[in-house]
Amino acid sequence: MTKIKLCGLTRPEDIQAANQLLPEYIGFVFARKSKRYVSPTRAAELRKGLHPAITPVGVFVDAPPDQVAALLEAGTIEMAQLHGGEDEAYIRRLRRLTRKPVIQAFRMDTEEDGEKAQASSADYVLLDAGEGGTGTVFDWSLLRGVTRPYFLAGGLNPANVAGAVEILAPYAVDVSSGIETDGVKDREKMAAFVQAVREQKG
């Protein structure tokens, strides 16, 4: 029963589309360098329109732990996804500030990256290609040593996600650029992605 995360939502119409599709998770990107960046104020506004069955996740890149915790405790997001160079000490600091779940992202270049993900103290790990949001698929054979539940990211789209779910059976799949047209979320691609995953659930 692979879960779905639609990441990088920035507009009210993105939220409306998500509410119709009911993925388990959506993502707000708080990394300023990202073209999908939303401010905390904007995210809070979008959150108000989100279906209560959907868990909002905040994506951060080396943000101060107190800023991450503040958004979690305010209810703007319910989970934090760490997509920078955050280490175990960072996670410990964050856990002193909040009890909300943490996802740690890992760039999968070698099997050693899989070993690092396996050893992470985060509640979940996300396995990605490159810096995230690049639309690139990584070598799935690098996942051999990963036995814990993980979010699979990196180059997923409506055409290839069914195969990923069938082969790897990840805890969740995470998509951003794969459901966009000209840099904005595409309702039809979002729907096609969700349908492709759910058809694999049997």
mmCIF file of C-alpha atoms in Angstrom:
data_model
loop_
_atom_site.group_PDB
_atom_site.id
_atom_site.type_symbol
_atom_site.label_atom_id
_atom_site.label_comp_id
_atom_site.label_asym_id
_atom_site.label_seq_id
_atom_site.Cartn_x
_atom_site.Cartn_y
_atom_site.Cartn_z
ATOM 1 C CA MET A 1 0.000 0.000 0.000
ATOM 2 C CA THR A 2 2.454 2.642 -1.193
ATOM 3 C CA LYS A 3 1.585 6.156 -0.031
ATOM 4 C CA ILE A 4 1.828 9.283 -2.180
ATOM 5 C CA LYS A 5 3.462 12.673 -1.596
ATOM 6 C CA LEU A 6 2.854 15.489 -4.067
ATOM 7 C CA CYS A 7 5.600 18.011 -3.356
ATOM 8 C CA GLY A 8 6.215 21.643 -4.184
ATOM 9 C CA LEU A 9 2.648 22.930 -4.090
ATOM 10 C CA THR A 10 2.536 26.721 -4.339
ATOM 11 C CA ARG A 11 -0.964 27.808 -5.462
ATOM 12 C CA PRO A 12 -4.536 27.475 -4.226
ATOM 13 C CA GLU A 13 -5.390 25.476 -7.344
ATOM 14 C CA ASP A 14 -2.632 22.996 -6.428
ATOM 15 C CA ILE A 15 -4.317 22.516 -3.060
ATOM 16 C CA GLN A 16 -7.711 22.090 -4.734
ATOM 17 C CA ALA A 17 -6.316 19.408 -7.010
ATOM 18 C CA ALA A 18 -4.700 17.629 -4.053
ATOM 19 C CA ASN A 19 -7.970 17.754 -2.114
ATOM 20 C CA GLN A 20 -9.698 15.934 -4.968
ATOM 21 C CA LEU A 21 -6.943 13.310 -5.272
ATOM 22 C CA LEU A 22 -6.302 12.844 -1.530
ATOM 23 C CA PRO A 23 -2.626 11.856 -1.491
ATOM 24 C CA GLU A 24 -1.399 10.970 1.983
ATOM 25 C CA TYR A 25 1.107 13.840 1.937
ATOM 26 C CA ILE A 26 1.779 17.154 0.207
ATOM 27 C CA GLY A 27 4.936 19.220 0.466
ATOM 28 C CA PHE A 28 5.669 22.907 0.944
ATOM 29 C CA VAL A 29 9.238 23.910 0.035
ATOM 30 C CA PHE A 30 10.811 26.424 2.412
ATOM 31 C CA ALA A 31 14.231 26.479 0.703
ATOM 32 C CA ARG A 32 14.620 29.967 -0.748
ATOM 33 C CA LYS A 33 16.777 28.823 -3.662
ATOM 34 C CA SER A 34 13.997 26.590 -4.968
ATOM 35 C CA LYS A 35 11.666 27.830 -7.688
ATOM 36 C CA ARG A 36 8.922 26.134 -5.633
ATOM 37 C CA TYR A 37 9.681 28.191 -2.518
ATOM 38 C CA VAL A 38 6.750 29.386 -0.441
ATOM 39 C CA SER A 39 6.998 31.694 2.551
ATOM 40 C CA PRO A 40 5.762 30.485 5.935
ATOM 41 C CA THR A 41 2.873 32.957 5.665
ATOM 42 C CA ARG A 42 1.908 31.680 2.231
ATOM 43 C CA ALA A 43 2.147 28.071 3.400
ATOM 44 C CA ALA A 44 -0.093 28.822 6.364
ATOM 45 C CA GLU A 45 -2.696 30.286 4.008
ATOM 46 C CA LEU A 46 -2.529 27.263 1.713
ATOM 47 C CA ARG A 47 -2.676 24.919 4.699
ATOM 48 C CA LYS A 48 -6.035 26.376 5.723
ATOM 49 C CA GLY A 49 -7.575 25.069 2.502
ATOM 50 C CA LEU A 50 -5.995 21.604 2.708
ATOM 51 C CA HIS A 51 -8.193 18.554 3.292
ATOM 52 C CA PRO A 52 -7.692 17.334 6.884
ATOM 53 C CA ALA A 53 -6.877 13.806 5.665
ATOM 54 C CA ILE A 54 -3.712 15.079 3.930
ATOM 55 C CA THR A 55 -0.520 15.566 5.966
ATOM 56 C CA PRO A 56 1.457 18.707 5.042
ATOM 57 C CA VAL A 57 5.236 18.282 5.012
ATOM 58 C CA GLY A 58 7.750 21.129 5.096
ATOM 59 C CA VAL A 59 10.924 20.761 3.027
ATOM 60 C CA PHE A 60 13.973 22.501 4.493
ATOM 61 C CA VAL A 61 17.618 22.882 3.478
ATOM 62 C CA ASP A 62 19.892 23.607 6.440
ATOM 63 C CA ALA A 63 17.341 25.842 8.171
ATOM 64 C CA PRO A 64 17.861 26.706 11.851
ATOM 65 C CA PRO A 65 16.144 24.028 13.966
ATOM 66 C CA ASP A 66 14.086 26.619 15.827
ATOM 67 C CA GLN A 67 12.565 27.845 12.539
ATOM 68 C CA VAL A 68 11.636 24.293 11.561
ATOM 69 C CA ALA A 69 10.158 23.578 14.972
ATOM 70 C CA ALA A 70 8.166 26.818 14.945
ATOM 71 C CA LEU A 71 6.344 25.830 11.747
ATOM 72 C CA LEU A 72 5.682 22.355 13.142
ATOM 73 C CA GLU A 73 4.374 23.614 16.453
ATOM 74 C CA ALA A 74 2.219 26.255 14.730
ATOM 75 C CA GLY A 75 0.514 23.531 12.700
ATOM 76 C CA THR A 76 1.545 24.982 9.349
ATOM 77 C CA ILE A 77 3.148 21.590 8.695
ATOM 78 C CA GLU A 78 2.969 18.250 10.498
ATOM 79 C CA MET A 79 6.283 16.732 9.364
ATOM 80 C CA ALA A 80 9.717 18.169 8.534
ATOM 81 C CA GLN A 81 11.750 16.926 5.575
ATOM 82 C CA LEU A 82 15.463 17.730 5.899
ATOM 83 C CA HIS A 83 17.017 18.047 2.461
ATOM 84 C CA GLY A 84 20.390 19.639 3.175
ATOM 85 C CA GLY A 85 23.458 18.647 5.133
ATOM 86 C CA GLU A 86 21.609 18.099 8.399
ATOM 87 C CA ASP A 87 23.292 15.458 10.555
ATOM 88 C CA GLU A 88 22.402 13.399 13.626
ATOM 89 C CA ALA A 89 23.283 16.302 15.939
ATOM 90 C CA TYR A 90 20.838 18.499 14.037
ATOM 91 C CA ILE A 91 18.083 15.902 14.384
ATOM 92 C CA ARG A 92 18.749 15.662 18.127
ATOM 93 C CA ARG A 93 18.467 19.451 18.459
ATOM 94 C CA LEU A 94 15.233 19.443 16.488
ATOM 95 C CA ARG A 95 13.775 16.662 18.632
ATOM 96 C CA ARG A 96 14.371 18.739 21.742
ATOM 97 C CA LEU A 97 12.126 21.411 20.210
ATOM 98 C CA THR A 98 9.319 19.283 18.761
ATOM 99 C CA ARG A 99 7.938 15.757 18.802
ATOM 100 C CA LYS A 100 6.630 15.972 15.243
ATOM 101 C CA PRO A 101 8.004 13.383 12.753
ATOM 102 C CA VAL A 102 11.180 13.998 10.769
ATOM 103 C CA ILE A 103 12.110 12.778 7.275
ATOM 104 C CA GLN A 104 15.805 12.886 6.357
ATOM 105 C CA ALA A 105 16.636 12.997 2.649
ATOM 106 C CA PHE A 106 19.652 11.240 1.171
ATOM 107 C CA ARG A 107 21.202 11.661 -2.247
ATOM 108 C CA MET A 108 21.736 8.185 -3.638
ATOM 109 C CA ASP A 109 25.059 8.043 -5.451
ATOM 110 C CA THR A 110 26.645 4.937 -3.881
ATOM 111 C CA GLU A 111 25.633 1.967 -1.728
ATOM 112 C CA GLU A 112 27.274 3.799 1.183
ATOM 113 C CA ASP A 113 24.509 6.416 0.875
ATOM 114 C CA GLY A 114 21.992 3.630 1.409
ATOM 115 C CA GLU A 115 23.890 2.531 4.514
ATOM 116 C CA LYS A 116 23.752 6.089 5.866
ATOM 117 C CA ALA A 117 20.008 6.213 5.250
ATOM 118 C CA GLN A 118 19.559 2.877 6.975
ATOM 119 C CA ALA A 119 21.364 4.208 10.057
ATOM 120 C CA SER A 120 19.540 7.551 10.274
ATOM 121 C CA SER A 121 17.646 8.279 13.505
ATOM 122 C CA ALA A 122 14.952 10.149 11.562
ATOM 123 C CA ASP A 123 11.417 8.721 11.607
ATOM 124 C CA TYR A 124 11.579 8.235 7.839
ATOM 125 C CA VAL A 125 14.178 8.602 5.134
ATOM 126 C CA LEU A 126 13.721 9.909 1.609
ATOM 127 C CA LEU A 127 15.984 8.587 -1.127
ATOM 128 C CA ASP A 128 16.555 10.957 -4.014
ATOM 129 C CA ALA A 129 18.762 11.725 -6.993
ATOM 130 C CA GLY A 130 20.863 14.885 -7.045
ATOM 131 C CA GLU A 131 19.739 17.848 -4.994
ATOM 132 C CA GLY A 132 16.045 17.072 -5.290
ATOM 133 C CA GLY A 133 13.491 18.317 -7.788
ATOM 134 C CA THR A 134 15.810 17.580 -10.691
ATOM 135 C CA GLY A 135 13.613 15.020 -12.431
ATOM 136 C CA THR A 136 16.454 12.477 -12.495
ATOM 137 C CA VAL A 137 16.112 8.773 -11.657
ATOM 138 C CA PHE A 138 18.916 7.194 -9.617
ATOM 139 C CA ASP A 139 20.202 3.610 -9.808
ATOM 140 C CA TRP A 140 17.643 1.643 -7.800
ATOM 141 C CA SER A 141 20.139 -1.183 -7.239
ATOM 142 C CA LEU A 142 21.721 1.098 -4.613
ATOM 143 C CA LEU A 143 18.699 0.343 -2.418
ATOM 144 C CA ARG A 144 19.727 -3.259 -1.729
ATOM 145 C CA GLY A 145 20.872 -2.480 1.813
ATOM 146 C CA VAL A 146 17.874 -0.336 2.756
ATOM 147 C CA THR A 147 15.352 -2.413 4.676
ATOM 148 C CA ARG A 148 13.552 0.379 6.568
ATOM 149 C CA PRO A 149 10.486 2.173 5.154
ATOM 150 C CA TYR A 150 11.462 4.981 2.790
ATOM 151 C CA PHE A 151 10.057 7.673 0.541
ATOM 152 C CA LEU A 152 11.243 7.096 -3.028
ATOM 153 C CA ALA A 153 11.968 10.256 -5.019
ATOM 154 C CA GLY A 154 14.000 11.213 -8.046
ATOM 155 C CA GLY A 155 12.618 11.376 -11.565
ATOM 156 C CA LEU A 156 9.256 9.790 -10.846
ATOM 157 C CA ASN A 157 6.382 10.646 -13.189
ATOM 158 C CA PRO A 158 3.030 9.166 -14.282
ATOM 159 C CA ALA A 159 4.769 6.940 -16.839
ATOM 160 C CA ASN A 160 7.336 5.255 -14.574
ATOM 161 C CA VAL A 161 5.905 5.322 -11.052
ATOM 162 C CA ALA A 162 3.870 2.127 -11.441
ATOM 163 C CA GLY A 163 7.042 0.218 -12.277
ATOM 164 C CA ALA A 164 8.824 1.731 -9.291
ATOM 165 C CA VAL A 165 6.028 0.677 -6.946
ATOM 166 C CA GLU A 166 5.877 -2.822 -8.421
ATOM 167 C CA ILE A 167 9.640 -3.386 -8.250
ATOM 168 C CA LEU A 168 10.538 -1.641 -4.993
ATOM 169 C CA ALA A 169 7.299 -1.432 -2.965
ATOM 170 C CA PRO A 170 8.465 1.735 -1.166
ATOM 171 C CA TYR A 171 6.616 3.116 1.839
ATOM 172 C CA ALA A 172 5.814 6.205 -0.242
ATOM 173 C CA VAL A 173 6.598 7.845 -3.568
ATOM 174 C CA ASP A 174 7.438 11.542 -3.776
ATOM 175 C CA VAL A 175 6.979 13.615 -6.935
ATOM 176 C CA SER A 176 7.436 17.264 -7.843
ATOM 177 C CA SER A 177 8.779 18.091 -11.309
ATOM 178 C CA GLY A 178 7.164 14.934 -12.721
ATOM 179 C CA ILE A 179 3.694 16.435 -12.244
ATOM 180 C CA GLU A 180 4.506 19.843 -13.732
ATOM 181 C CA THR A 181 4.075 21.523 -17.098
ATOM 182 C CA ASP A 182 6.159 24.634 -17.762
ATOM 183 C CA GLY A 183 7.215 24.753 -14.124
ATOM 184 C CA VAL A 184 3.777 24.671 -12.511
ATOM 185 C CA LYS A 185 1.702 21.798 -11.175
ATOM 186 C CA ASP A 186 -0.485 20.152 -13.815
ATOM 187 C CA ARG A 187 -3.809 18.825 -12.506
ATOM 188 C CA GLU A 188 -3.994 16.108 -15.179
ATOM 189 C CA LYS A 189 -0.464 14.884 -14.454
ATOM 190 C CA MET A 190 -1.186 14.913 -10.727
ATOM 191 C CA ALA A 191 -4.270 12.772 -11.320
ATOM 192 C CA ALA A 192 -2.414 10.402 -13.651
ATOM 193 C CA PHE A 193 0.387 9.943 -11.113
ATOM 194 C CA VAL A 194 -2.005 9.161 -8.271
ATOM 195 C CA GLN A 195 -3.982 6.745 -10.436
ATOM 196 C CA ALA A 196 -0.821 4.927 -11.535
ATOM 197 C CA VAL A 197 0.231 4.368 -7.917
ATOM 198 C CA ARG A 198 -3.179 3.300 -6.678
ATOM 199 C CA GLU A 199 -3.661 0.822 -9.494
ATOM 200 C CA GLN A 200 -0.555 -0.931 -8.177
ATOM 201 C CA LYS A 201 -2.130 -1.300 -4.744
ATOM 202 C CA GLY A 202 -4.176 -4.177 -6.090
#
